[in-house]
Structure formats: C-alpha cells, structure tokens
XYZ file of C-alpha atoms in Angstrom:
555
model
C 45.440 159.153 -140.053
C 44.996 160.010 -143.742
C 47.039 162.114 -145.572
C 47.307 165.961 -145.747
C 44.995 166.393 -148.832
C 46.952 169.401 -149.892
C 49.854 167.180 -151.084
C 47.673 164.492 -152.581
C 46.584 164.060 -156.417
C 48.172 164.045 -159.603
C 48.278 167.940 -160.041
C 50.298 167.919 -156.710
C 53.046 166.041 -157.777
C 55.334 169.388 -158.518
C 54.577 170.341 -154.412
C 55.674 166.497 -153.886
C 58.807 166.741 -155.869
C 60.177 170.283 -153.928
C 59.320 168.697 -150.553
C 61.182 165.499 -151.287
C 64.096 168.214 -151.934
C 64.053 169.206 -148.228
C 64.328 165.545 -147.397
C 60.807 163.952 -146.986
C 60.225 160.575 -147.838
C 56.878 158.812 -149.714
C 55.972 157.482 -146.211
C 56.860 161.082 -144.639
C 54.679 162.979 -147.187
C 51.339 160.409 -146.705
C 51.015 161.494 -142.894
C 49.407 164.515 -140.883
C 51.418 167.712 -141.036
C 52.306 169.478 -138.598
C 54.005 172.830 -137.831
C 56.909 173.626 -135.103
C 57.188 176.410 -134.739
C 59.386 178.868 -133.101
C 61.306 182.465 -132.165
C 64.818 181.078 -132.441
C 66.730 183.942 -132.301
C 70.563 185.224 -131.357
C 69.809 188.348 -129.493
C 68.448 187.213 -126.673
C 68.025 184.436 -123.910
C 64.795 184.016 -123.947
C 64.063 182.044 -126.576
C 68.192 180.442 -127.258
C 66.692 176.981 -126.380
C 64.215 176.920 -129.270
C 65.733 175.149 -131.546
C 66.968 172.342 -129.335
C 62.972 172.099 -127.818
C 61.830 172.171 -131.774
C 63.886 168.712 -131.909
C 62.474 166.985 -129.096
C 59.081 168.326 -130.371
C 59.266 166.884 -133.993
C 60.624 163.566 -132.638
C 57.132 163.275 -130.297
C 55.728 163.850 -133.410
C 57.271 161.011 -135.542
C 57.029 158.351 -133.176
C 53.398 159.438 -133.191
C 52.886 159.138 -136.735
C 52.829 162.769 -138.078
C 55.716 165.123 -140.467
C 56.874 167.834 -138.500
C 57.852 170.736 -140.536
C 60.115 173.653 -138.543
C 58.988 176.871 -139.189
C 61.086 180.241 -137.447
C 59.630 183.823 -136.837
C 61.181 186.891 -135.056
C 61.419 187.693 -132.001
C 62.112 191.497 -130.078
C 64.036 191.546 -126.297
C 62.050 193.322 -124.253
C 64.537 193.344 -121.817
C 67.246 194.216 -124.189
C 64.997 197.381 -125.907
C 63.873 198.711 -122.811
C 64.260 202.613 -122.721
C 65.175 202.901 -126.212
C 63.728 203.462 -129.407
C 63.809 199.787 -130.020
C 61.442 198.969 -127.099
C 58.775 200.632 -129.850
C 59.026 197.353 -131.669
C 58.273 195.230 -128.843
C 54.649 195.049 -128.924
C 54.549 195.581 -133.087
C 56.389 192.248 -132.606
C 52.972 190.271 -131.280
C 51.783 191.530 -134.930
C 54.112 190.719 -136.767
C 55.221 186.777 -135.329
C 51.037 185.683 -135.385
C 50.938 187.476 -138.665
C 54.210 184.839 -140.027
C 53.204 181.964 -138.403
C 49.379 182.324 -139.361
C 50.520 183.013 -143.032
C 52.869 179.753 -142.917
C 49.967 177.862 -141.827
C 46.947 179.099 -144.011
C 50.388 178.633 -146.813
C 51.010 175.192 -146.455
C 48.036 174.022 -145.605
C 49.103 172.224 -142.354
C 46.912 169.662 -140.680
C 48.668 170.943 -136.789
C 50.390 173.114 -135.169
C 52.771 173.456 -132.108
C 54.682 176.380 -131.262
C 57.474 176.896 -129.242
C 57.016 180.053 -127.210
C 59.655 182.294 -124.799
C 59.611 186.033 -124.196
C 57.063 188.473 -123.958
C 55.353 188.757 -127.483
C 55.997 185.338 -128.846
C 53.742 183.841 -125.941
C 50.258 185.541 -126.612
C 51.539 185.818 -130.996
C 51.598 182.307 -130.682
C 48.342 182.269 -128.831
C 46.908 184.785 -131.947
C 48.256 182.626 -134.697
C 46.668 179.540 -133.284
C 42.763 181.241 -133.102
C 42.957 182.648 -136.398
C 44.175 179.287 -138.224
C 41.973 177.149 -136.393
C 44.129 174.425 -136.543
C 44.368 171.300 -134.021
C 47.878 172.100 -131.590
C 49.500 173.961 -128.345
C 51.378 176.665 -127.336
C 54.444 175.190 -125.451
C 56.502 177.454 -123.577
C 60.129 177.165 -123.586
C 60.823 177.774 -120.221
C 62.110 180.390 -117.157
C 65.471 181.289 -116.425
C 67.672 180.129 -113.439
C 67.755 183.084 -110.927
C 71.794 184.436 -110.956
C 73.778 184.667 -107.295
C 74.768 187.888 -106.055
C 76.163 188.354 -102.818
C 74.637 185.402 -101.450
C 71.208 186.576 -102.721
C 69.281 185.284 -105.786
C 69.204 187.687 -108.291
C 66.796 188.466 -111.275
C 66.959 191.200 -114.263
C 64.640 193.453 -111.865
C 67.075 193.701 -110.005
C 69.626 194.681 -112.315
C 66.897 197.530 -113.341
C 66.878 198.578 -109.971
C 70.443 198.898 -109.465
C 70.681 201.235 -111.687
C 68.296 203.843 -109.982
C 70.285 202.358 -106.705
C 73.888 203.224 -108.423
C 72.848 206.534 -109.727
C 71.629 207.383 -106.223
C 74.810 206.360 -104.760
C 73.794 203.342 -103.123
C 75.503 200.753 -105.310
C 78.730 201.899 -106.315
C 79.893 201.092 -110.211
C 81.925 197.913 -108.972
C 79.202 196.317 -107.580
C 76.594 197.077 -110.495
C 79.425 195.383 -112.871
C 79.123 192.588 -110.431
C 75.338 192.252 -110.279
C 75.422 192.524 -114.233
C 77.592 189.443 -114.492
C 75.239 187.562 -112.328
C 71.553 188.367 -112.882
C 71.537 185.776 -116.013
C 73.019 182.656 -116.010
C 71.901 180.860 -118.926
C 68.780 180.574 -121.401
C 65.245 181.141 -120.183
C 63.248 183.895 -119.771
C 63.062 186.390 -116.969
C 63.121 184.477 -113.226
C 60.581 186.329 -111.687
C 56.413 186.354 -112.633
C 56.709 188.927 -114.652
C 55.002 188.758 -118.757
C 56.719 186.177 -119.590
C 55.263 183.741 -117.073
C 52.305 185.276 -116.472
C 51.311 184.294 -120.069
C 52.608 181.125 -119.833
C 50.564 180.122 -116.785
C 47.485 182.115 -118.386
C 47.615 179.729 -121.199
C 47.257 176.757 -119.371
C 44.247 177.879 -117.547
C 43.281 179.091 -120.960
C 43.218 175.557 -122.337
C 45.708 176.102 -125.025
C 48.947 175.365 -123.437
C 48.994 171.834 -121.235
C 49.142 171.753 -117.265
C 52.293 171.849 -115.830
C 54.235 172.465 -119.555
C 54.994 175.847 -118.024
C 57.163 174.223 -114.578
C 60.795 172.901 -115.767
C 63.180 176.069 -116.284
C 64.571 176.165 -119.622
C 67.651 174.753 -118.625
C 65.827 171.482 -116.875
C 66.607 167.813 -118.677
C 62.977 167.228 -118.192
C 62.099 169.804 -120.958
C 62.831 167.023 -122.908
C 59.755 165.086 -122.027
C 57.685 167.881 -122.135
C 58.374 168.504 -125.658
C 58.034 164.862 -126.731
C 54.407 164.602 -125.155
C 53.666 167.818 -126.859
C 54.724 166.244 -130.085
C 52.594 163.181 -129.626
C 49.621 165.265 -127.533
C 48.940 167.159 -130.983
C 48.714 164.159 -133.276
C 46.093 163.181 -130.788
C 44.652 166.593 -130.900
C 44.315 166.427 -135.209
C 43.036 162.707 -134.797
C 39.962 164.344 -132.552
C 39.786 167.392 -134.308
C 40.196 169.490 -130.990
C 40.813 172.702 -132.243
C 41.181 176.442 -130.357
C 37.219 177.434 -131.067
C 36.447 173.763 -128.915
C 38.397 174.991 -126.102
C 37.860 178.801 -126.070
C 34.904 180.206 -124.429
C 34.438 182.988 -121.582
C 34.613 181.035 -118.703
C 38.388 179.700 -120.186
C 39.127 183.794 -120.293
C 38.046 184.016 -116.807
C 40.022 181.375 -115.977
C 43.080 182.784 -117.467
C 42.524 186.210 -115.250
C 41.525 184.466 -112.233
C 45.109 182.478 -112.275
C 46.824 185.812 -113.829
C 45.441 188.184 -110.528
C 45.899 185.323 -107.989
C 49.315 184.942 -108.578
C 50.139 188.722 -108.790
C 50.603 188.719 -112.700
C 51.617 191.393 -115.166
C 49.429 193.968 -116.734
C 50.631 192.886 -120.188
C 47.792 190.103 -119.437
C 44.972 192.767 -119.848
C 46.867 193.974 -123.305
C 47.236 190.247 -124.544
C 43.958 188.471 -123.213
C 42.108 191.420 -124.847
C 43.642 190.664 -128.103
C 43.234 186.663 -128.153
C 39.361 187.088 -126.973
C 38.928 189.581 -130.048
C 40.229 186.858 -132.743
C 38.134 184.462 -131.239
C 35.027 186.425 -131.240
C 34.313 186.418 -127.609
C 33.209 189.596 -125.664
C 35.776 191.088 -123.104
C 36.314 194.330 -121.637
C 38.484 196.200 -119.167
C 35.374 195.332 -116.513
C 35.723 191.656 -116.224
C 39.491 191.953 -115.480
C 38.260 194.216 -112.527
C 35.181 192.238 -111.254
C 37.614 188.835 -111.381
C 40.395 190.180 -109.636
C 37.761 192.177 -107.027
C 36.937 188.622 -105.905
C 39.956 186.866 -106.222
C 42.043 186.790 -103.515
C 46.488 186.796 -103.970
C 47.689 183.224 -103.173
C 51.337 183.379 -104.441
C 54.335 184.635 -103.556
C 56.070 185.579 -106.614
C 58.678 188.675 -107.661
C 58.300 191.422 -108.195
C 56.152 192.097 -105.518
C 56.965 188.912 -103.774
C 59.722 186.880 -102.658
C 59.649 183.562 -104.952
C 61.002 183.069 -108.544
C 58.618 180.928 -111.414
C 61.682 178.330 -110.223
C 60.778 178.283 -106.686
C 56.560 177.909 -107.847
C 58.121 175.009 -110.033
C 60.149 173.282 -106.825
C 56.810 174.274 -104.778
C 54.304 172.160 -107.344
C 54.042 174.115 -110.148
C 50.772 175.507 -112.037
C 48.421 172.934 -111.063
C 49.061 174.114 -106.809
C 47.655 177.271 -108.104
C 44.840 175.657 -109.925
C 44.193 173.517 -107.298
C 43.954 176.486 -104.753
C 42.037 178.350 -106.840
C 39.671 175.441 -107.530
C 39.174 174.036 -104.399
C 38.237 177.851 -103.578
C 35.543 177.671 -105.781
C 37.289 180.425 -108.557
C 37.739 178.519 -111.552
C 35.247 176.936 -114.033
C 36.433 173.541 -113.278
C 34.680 171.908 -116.587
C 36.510 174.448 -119.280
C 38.260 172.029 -121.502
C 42.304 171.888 -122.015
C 44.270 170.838 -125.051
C 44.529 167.345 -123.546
C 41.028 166.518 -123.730
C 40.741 167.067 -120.215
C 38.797 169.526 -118.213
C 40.369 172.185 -115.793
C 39.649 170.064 -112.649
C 40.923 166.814 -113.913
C 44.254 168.699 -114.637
C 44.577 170.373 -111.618
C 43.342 167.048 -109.320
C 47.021 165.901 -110.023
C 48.842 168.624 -108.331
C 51.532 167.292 -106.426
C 52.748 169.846 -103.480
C 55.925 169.908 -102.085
C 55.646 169.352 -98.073
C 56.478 172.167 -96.499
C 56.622 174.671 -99.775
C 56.311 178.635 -98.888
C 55.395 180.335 -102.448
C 51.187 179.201 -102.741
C 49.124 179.874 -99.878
C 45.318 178.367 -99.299
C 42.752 181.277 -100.072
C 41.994 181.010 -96.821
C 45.173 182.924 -96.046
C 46.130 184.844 -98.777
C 48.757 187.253 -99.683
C 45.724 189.967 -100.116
C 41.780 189.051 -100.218
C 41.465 190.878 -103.642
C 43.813 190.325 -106.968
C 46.815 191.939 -108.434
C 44.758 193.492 -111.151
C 42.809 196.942 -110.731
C 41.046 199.317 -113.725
C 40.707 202.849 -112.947
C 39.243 205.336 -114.563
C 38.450 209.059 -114.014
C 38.841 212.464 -115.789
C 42.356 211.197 -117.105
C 40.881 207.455 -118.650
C 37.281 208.061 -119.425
C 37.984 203.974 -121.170
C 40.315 202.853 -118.361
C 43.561 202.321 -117.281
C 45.184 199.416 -115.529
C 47.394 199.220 -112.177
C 49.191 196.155 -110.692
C 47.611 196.998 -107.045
C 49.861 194.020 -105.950
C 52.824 195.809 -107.093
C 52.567 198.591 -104.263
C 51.586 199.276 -100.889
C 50.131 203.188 -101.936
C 46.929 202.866 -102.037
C 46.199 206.867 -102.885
C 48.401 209.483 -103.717
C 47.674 213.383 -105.037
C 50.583 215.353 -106.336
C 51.376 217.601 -108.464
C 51.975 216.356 -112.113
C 55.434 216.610 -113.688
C 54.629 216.036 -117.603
C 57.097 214.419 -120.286
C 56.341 213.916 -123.912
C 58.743 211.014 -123.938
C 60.208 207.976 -122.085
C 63.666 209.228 -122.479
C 63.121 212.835 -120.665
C 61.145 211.268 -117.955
C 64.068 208.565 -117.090
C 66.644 211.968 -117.624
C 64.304 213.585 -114.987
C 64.543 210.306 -112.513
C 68.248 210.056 -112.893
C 68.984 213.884 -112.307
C 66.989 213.592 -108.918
C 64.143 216.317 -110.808
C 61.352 213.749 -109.178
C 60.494 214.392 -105.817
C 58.501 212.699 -102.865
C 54.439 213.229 -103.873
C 55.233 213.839 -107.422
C 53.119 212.300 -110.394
C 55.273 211.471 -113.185
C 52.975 211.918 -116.345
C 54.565 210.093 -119.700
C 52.474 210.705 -122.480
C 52.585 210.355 -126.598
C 53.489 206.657 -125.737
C 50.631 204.724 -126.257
C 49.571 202.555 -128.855
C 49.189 204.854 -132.410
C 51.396 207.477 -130.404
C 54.549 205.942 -129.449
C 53.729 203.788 -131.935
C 54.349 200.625 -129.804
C 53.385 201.484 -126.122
C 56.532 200.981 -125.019
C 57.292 199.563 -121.272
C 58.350 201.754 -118.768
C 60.888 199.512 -116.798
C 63.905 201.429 -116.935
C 61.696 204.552 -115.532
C 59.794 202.517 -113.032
C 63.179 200.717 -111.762
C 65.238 203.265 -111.093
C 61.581 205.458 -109.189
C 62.407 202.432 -106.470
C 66.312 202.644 -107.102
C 66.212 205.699 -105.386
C 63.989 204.820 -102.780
C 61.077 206.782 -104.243
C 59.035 203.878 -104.900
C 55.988 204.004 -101.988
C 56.036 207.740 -102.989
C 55.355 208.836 -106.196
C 52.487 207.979 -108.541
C 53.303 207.224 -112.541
C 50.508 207.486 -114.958
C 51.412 206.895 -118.820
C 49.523 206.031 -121.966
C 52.095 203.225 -122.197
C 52.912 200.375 -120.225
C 54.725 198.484 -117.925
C 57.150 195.643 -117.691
C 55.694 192.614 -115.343
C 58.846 193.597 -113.662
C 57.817 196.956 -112.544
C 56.384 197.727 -109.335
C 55.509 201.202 -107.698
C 51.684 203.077 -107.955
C 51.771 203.150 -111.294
C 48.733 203.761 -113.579
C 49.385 202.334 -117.664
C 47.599 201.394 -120.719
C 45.499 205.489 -120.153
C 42.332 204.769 -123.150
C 41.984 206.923 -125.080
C 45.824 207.833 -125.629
C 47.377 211.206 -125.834
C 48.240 210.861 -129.563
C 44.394 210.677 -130.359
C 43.355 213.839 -128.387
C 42.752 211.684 -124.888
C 42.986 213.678 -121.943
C 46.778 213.037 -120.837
C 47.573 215.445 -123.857
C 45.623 218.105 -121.914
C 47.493 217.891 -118.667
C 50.372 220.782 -117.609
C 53.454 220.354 -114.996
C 51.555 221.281 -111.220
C 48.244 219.515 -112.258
C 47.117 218.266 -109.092
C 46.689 213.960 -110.537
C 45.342 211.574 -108.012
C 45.341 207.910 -108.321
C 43.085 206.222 -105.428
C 43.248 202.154 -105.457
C 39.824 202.077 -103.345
C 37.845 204.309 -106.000
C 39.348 202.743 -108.938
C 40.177 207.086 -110.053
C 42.186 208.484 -111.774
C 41.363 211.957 -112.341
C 42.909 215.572 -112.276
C 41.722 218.372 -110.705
C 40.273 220.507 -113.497
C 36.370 220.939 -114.037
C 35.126 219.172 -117.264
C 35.071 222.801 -119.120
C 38.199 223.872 -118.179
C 39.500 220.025 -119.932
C 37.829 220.723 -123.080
C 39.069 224.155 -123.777
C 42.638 223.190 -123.149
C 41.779 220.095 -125.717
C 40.155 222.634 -128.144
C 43.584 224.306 -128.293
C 45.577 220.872 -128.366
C 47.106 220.158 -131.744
C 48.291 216.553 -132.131
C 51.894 215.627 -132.553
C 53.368 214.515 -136.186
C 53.937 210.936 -136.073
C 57.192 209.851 -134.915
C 57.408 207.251 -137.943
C 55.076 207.688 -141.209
C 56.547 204.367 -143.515
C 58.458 201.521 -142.377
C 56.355 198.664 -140.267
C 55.823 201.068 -137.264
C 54.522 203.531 -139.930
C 51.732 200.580 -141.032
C 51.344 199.909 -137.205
C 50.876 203.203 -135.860
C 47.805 204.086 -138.598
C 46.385 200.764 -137.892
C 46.719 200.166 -134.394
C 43.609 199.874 -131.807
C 43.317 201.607 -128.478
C 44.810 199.744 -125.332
C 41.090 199.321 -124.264
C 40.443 196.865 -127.195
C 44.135 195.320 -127.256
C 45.947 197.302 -129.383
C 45.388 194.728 -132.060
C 45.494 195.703 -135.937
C 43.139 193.167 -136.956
C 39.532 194.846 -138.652
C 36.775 194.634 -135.786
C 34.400 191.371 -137.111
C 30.977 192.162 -137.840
C-alpha cells in the first residue's frame, strides 16, 4: 500500500523529522496510517483495559503492514456521576470524545482508524467520529465486566442501585450493602448486565461498523487478545478496499441496529445515540421507525435488567451472531447490509455457534414478548415523543396524580423520605437536553422506586433519561423539554398523568386551553451554567427527538 501522502514530498520533511522524534522509522513513515484510538482513563472500570487492547491492536496492525499511531480522549462514568451534578457531563461527553478524535483525524491526515470503545458515551462518540471523517476502520469494544458474587447470587451495579432504595427501606441493613458494594465489580469491563453499554456494542455490529462477535469475550477474557489483533489487520484490509462508513451505512443497517437493540431488551440510550449517528450520516430517522421496528419485533433474550442473563452468560450462550441468527432466520434483518469485514449480515451471522442446551436466546417462535423492548409515546405531555423500555416493566397503564420536581436531587430526597406513594407519577423536569444541560440519567431515582418495592406501581415521566439499568414504567427523553417551554413545565403536583403502553399516551388531564394559559404564564428558568463547556452545550444542544446532537442540521 502506498504511502500516506500527507508525509510525502520535500516540503514535508519538517513533519518527517518530529515524527521520527516519537520513534518512527523510514520504513514506518512510508506505510498506511492508522489511528488507535481510545478512552483510557483512571476513574473508572470501564474503559481500564484500553491501553493494554490499544497494544494488541497496533501489533495486528504492523504485522499487516500499516503505522499505528495511539491517540487518547476522555471519558465520563456514568455509573460513577449518577445523581450528581457530574452525571450533567455524561452525555456532553459523546460531544466532546467524537469532537477529539474527529479533530485528530481530519489533523493528521490518517489513512484508518480503529477505536477502542467501553462505557456509555465512548461507544456511539466513537461511532460519530468515524461518519464524520470518513475514514476506512471499526469501532472495537473493549469488553463487559465479570458479574461480582454476593451471597451465592451473581451480582451487577443494578443491583448495588437497588440496594440502596432496599437499605433505606430497611430491607438490607448497612452491613450487608457494605458487602454487596465490595462485590458487584470485580475487575475491568463495563457494566454486566445489557444495559448502554452493551446495547451499543451489539447495535454496532448489526450496524456494520463494529465486527460480529468483537462484542462476546468480557474484558477480562485472554481471547481479547485475538480480537484486537484481527481488528488491527481487518482495517489495513479495510484502507486497501477503501471500505469506508458511507459504504456500509444505509437505512436498512439502522434498522438492523434497532431490530437487534428491541429484540434483546436494549436501553433507551439507543434511540438518543442511533438518532445522532443517522444525522452525521445524512440518513432520515425519526422517533417512528424505532416504534414500527420494535411493534414487529418480537423479545428473544434474556438479559438484565429485565431479565435473568448477564452480556457474559449471551457470550457463554453464542454470543451476537445467536441473536442475529434468530433474528434472521425470522425474517427481521436485512440480511445483505454490508459489515466492516466485507461481509454481509447473513454471512456473519451463518457462523453462529450455539451452545447446546443455552437458556439466554430463545427462537422467535417463543419469545420473551411478541413485540420489542422499545415503545414511543406521545400525548398532551410529548407532542414530539417520548421513549419507554416496555420490556423493563410489567405496568402496562397507570393514572396518578403527578408529584412535580424541578430537579433530580429533590425527586431522589422525595423517594428516600418515603414522600412517593403507590399510584403516584413522579414528574422530573428542567433535565433535558438545553435544560439540565446534559439529560442526565435517572438511575439512582429509578433504583431505589424498585428498592422500596414501588416499582410495578408508580409511573416516572422526565425530560431526561434513563440508565439501561433502570427498569420500572418509566417515560424519558419528553420532546420538546421543559427548559424550552414544552409542556412538562406546565404541569402542577395532583395533575392527574397517565402513561398507557397499548396507546403509546402520555397525556395529562387538562383541556388544550387550560395547557396554554398555564404556558402563557410560564417563565423559563435561568440556565444552570452560562460559560464553561456545558455553557457552549446547553445553547447549542438539539432536542432529544433529533439526538441531542450539537452538530448544524445539513442542508
């Protein structure tokens, strides 16, 4: 393969010389290339095996003929933020890492790319980066978590969220939360069950940028090695052929990404992210093909939260390509949408190899529910939508009277104080998007709702979101958002709010005048930050609807 023409000529000799500095040879600087990178980072699990991965990675890449340069963005812990003021970075993080890693690219000029992707944000920024450059490479996901042990039960961070609800109820005294703490994490990965994390992981693979079956190992698996090394050498094959993101994107690989995301009971945070990734590469999605997917497709894994299985227990069972087989032989996947590996869909998923006797994918033909794990309602309250897990409870309809909070913070005081009673509707608003800024998750809220055994009981609706951890009848990602005059900011403690599953509603009792005059009156909040990044993110950020992103809408 020829050289990068970026380091070649005469007037490139000074670029030469400061790249020899870092320790390139002659030969090194006359091949292909090509980025790693990654989300190292300290403060958190997730993502602690990056730089080991980024090793195995560049040396696929050698002894396939390219340079591998290592290149390291930021990263935020959703896990870690959750309920605080930090958790407003989370999703400001997506921004920022595809903002770094595109800028490093379009920078250096690089003929590839391969990142190395863990928690939450860094999967579908990764996914971002790689539209907007345009560049020949994969997404390569660094792997779940272990489940931890705790009194002979396997144990994940939900649980550790729901203890807390559990503790403050009385159930779990302080002793045992200490000892559940200890337990729920015993090494590098990131979080066991299918919550964002591995929802995105798997939705990239059916997307076509990430290749079948990279998602299975855990992060603490030897055979992450190999993965990484037939990354490395899959994207010097990938720059030889010029296979770039706009050959593989199209709307059937979208649907193919929500098809796998609803059949396997994914996170919400898939509607946020797949939004965003079919905006950069100019293809049309809305809130209604998430519905009109997941209407047909039917729940065919097992998986936490709302299940009983861990993304270890779907690796031990087969891995991704069960699920694409199931899904394929149902007739629910466009089975000729390209993959990185030159490959289509079906030829990927032909190769599945199922355990005998596995428990975590069923065949369609008896699946977990006949419709998906992914349901938009709208009403009164989300004239543009909002989006429930419908996999993640067993309410199907619930009216109550509204109990309204401004902020995450007095909502979770509320839950903890035992202010939230059976047939309540726990209202958080001035969360959203531009609000919040950040649309934080709701986790620590949700959690401790089921910690105290309110869970099949009470409804939340919020203008914010939800971790793929929660689970309850919970209504997030409201369009438009409180902060920009949507109705939420209209709504008073004793509103009678009604969420119904089978009408896709969510409305409040109040005639449409009766809305508009208490809107007339409405003055919106001062920001909550007015410099700093979530300053710049909160003036520039999108509605849910469109994916929150911060990029100008293309012509």
């Amino acid at each position: 393969m020829p050289a990068n023409p970026f380091l070649c000529g005469r007037d490139r000799a000074p670029a030469r010389a400061a790249l020899r500095a870092t320790g390139l040879s002659t030969e090194d600087l006359s091949r292909p290339m090509i980025g790693v990178a990654h989300s190292w980072i300290g403060t958190m699990p997730c993502n602690l095996n990056h730089r080991r991965l980024a090793e195995s990675v560049m040396r696929g890449v050698r002894d396939a003929g390219g340079t591998p340069l290592e290149i390291n963005t930021i990263a935020i812990s959703d896990v870690i933020t959750m309920g605080t003021e930090g958790m407003r970075t989370s999703l400001v993080s997506r921004e920022v890492i595809a903002d770094s890693i595109e800028l490093v690219g379009r920078g250096h000029a690089l003929d590839g790319l391969i990142t190395i992707a863990g928690c939450d944000k860094t999967l579908p920024a990764a996914a971002l980066a790689h539209v907007r450059l345009g560049l020949p490479g994969l997404v390569l996901y660094s792997g779940t978590m272990l489940p931890g042990r705790f009194r002979d039960a396997e144990v994940t961070l939900q649980d550790v969220f729901e203890a807390v609800g559990r503790n403050a109820a009385g159930e779990l005294d302080d002793t045992g939360l200490a000892e559940l703490e200890r337990a729920a994490c015993p090494g590098a990965g990131a979080c066991a069950g299918h919550y964002t994390a591995n929802t995105m992981a798997m939705a990239l693979e059916f997307l076509g940028l990430s290749p079948f079956g990279s998602m299975d190992p855990p992060a603490a698996d030897p055979r992450r090695t190999a993965v990484c090394e037939d990354a490395g050498a899959l994207v010097m094959r990938m720059v030889e052929q010029d296979l770039t993101p706009q050959k593989i994107l199209s709307p059937s690989a979208f649907h193919n990404a929500i098809t796998a995301g609803t059949a396997t009971g994914g996170s919400t945070n898939l509607v946020l992210h797949l939004l965003a990734i079919a905006r950069e590469a100019g293809i049309a999605l809305d809130l209604t093909d998430f519905d009109a997917i997941s209407s047909r497709t039917p729940v065919i894994a097992d998986l936490r939260p709302s299940g009983r299985f861990t993304a270890v227990d779907l690796d031990r069972a087969g891995g991704t390509r069960v699920v694409g087989r199931v899904l394929n032989e149902a007739g629910l996947l466009d089975a000729d949408a390209p993959t990185v590996t030159g490959r289509t869909v079906a030829e990927e998923v032909r190769e599945a190899r199922e355990t005998p006797g596995q428990q975590v994918v069923v065949p369609a033909g008896r699946a977990l529910s006949p419709t998906g794990g992914l349901l938009v309602l709208k009403g009164n309250l989300a004239p543009s939508g909002s989006v429930v897990k419908a996999s993640a409870t067993m309410t199907p309809r619930l009216t109550g009277p509204a109990v309204v909070f401004d902020r995450e913070e007095d909502a979770m005081a509320a839950v903890q104080a035992g202010r939230i009673r059976r047939g309540d509707v726990v209202v958080i608003r001035y969360e959203g998007p531009r609000g919040g800024p950040g649309m934080r998750e709701m986790l620590g809220v949700t959690a401790a709702l089921v910690g105290r055994g309110l869970g099949p009981h009470v409804g939340l609706v919020t203008d914010g979101r939800f971790s793929g951890a929660s689970r309850g009848l919970m209504a997030g990602h409201v369009a438009p958002e409180a902060a920009v005059g949507g109705p939420l900011a209209a709504l008073r403690d004793g509103d009678q709010v009604t969420i119904d599953l089978r009408r896709r509603e969510l409305s409040v009792a109040l005639s449409a005048s009766d809305l508009a005059d208490r809107l007339a009156a409405w003055t919106a909040p001062r920001p909550r930050y007015d410099s700093g990044v979530l300053g710049k993110y909160g003036s520039l950020v999108s509605c849910a609807s469109t994916g929150a992103v911060t990029t100008p809408v293309r012509a």
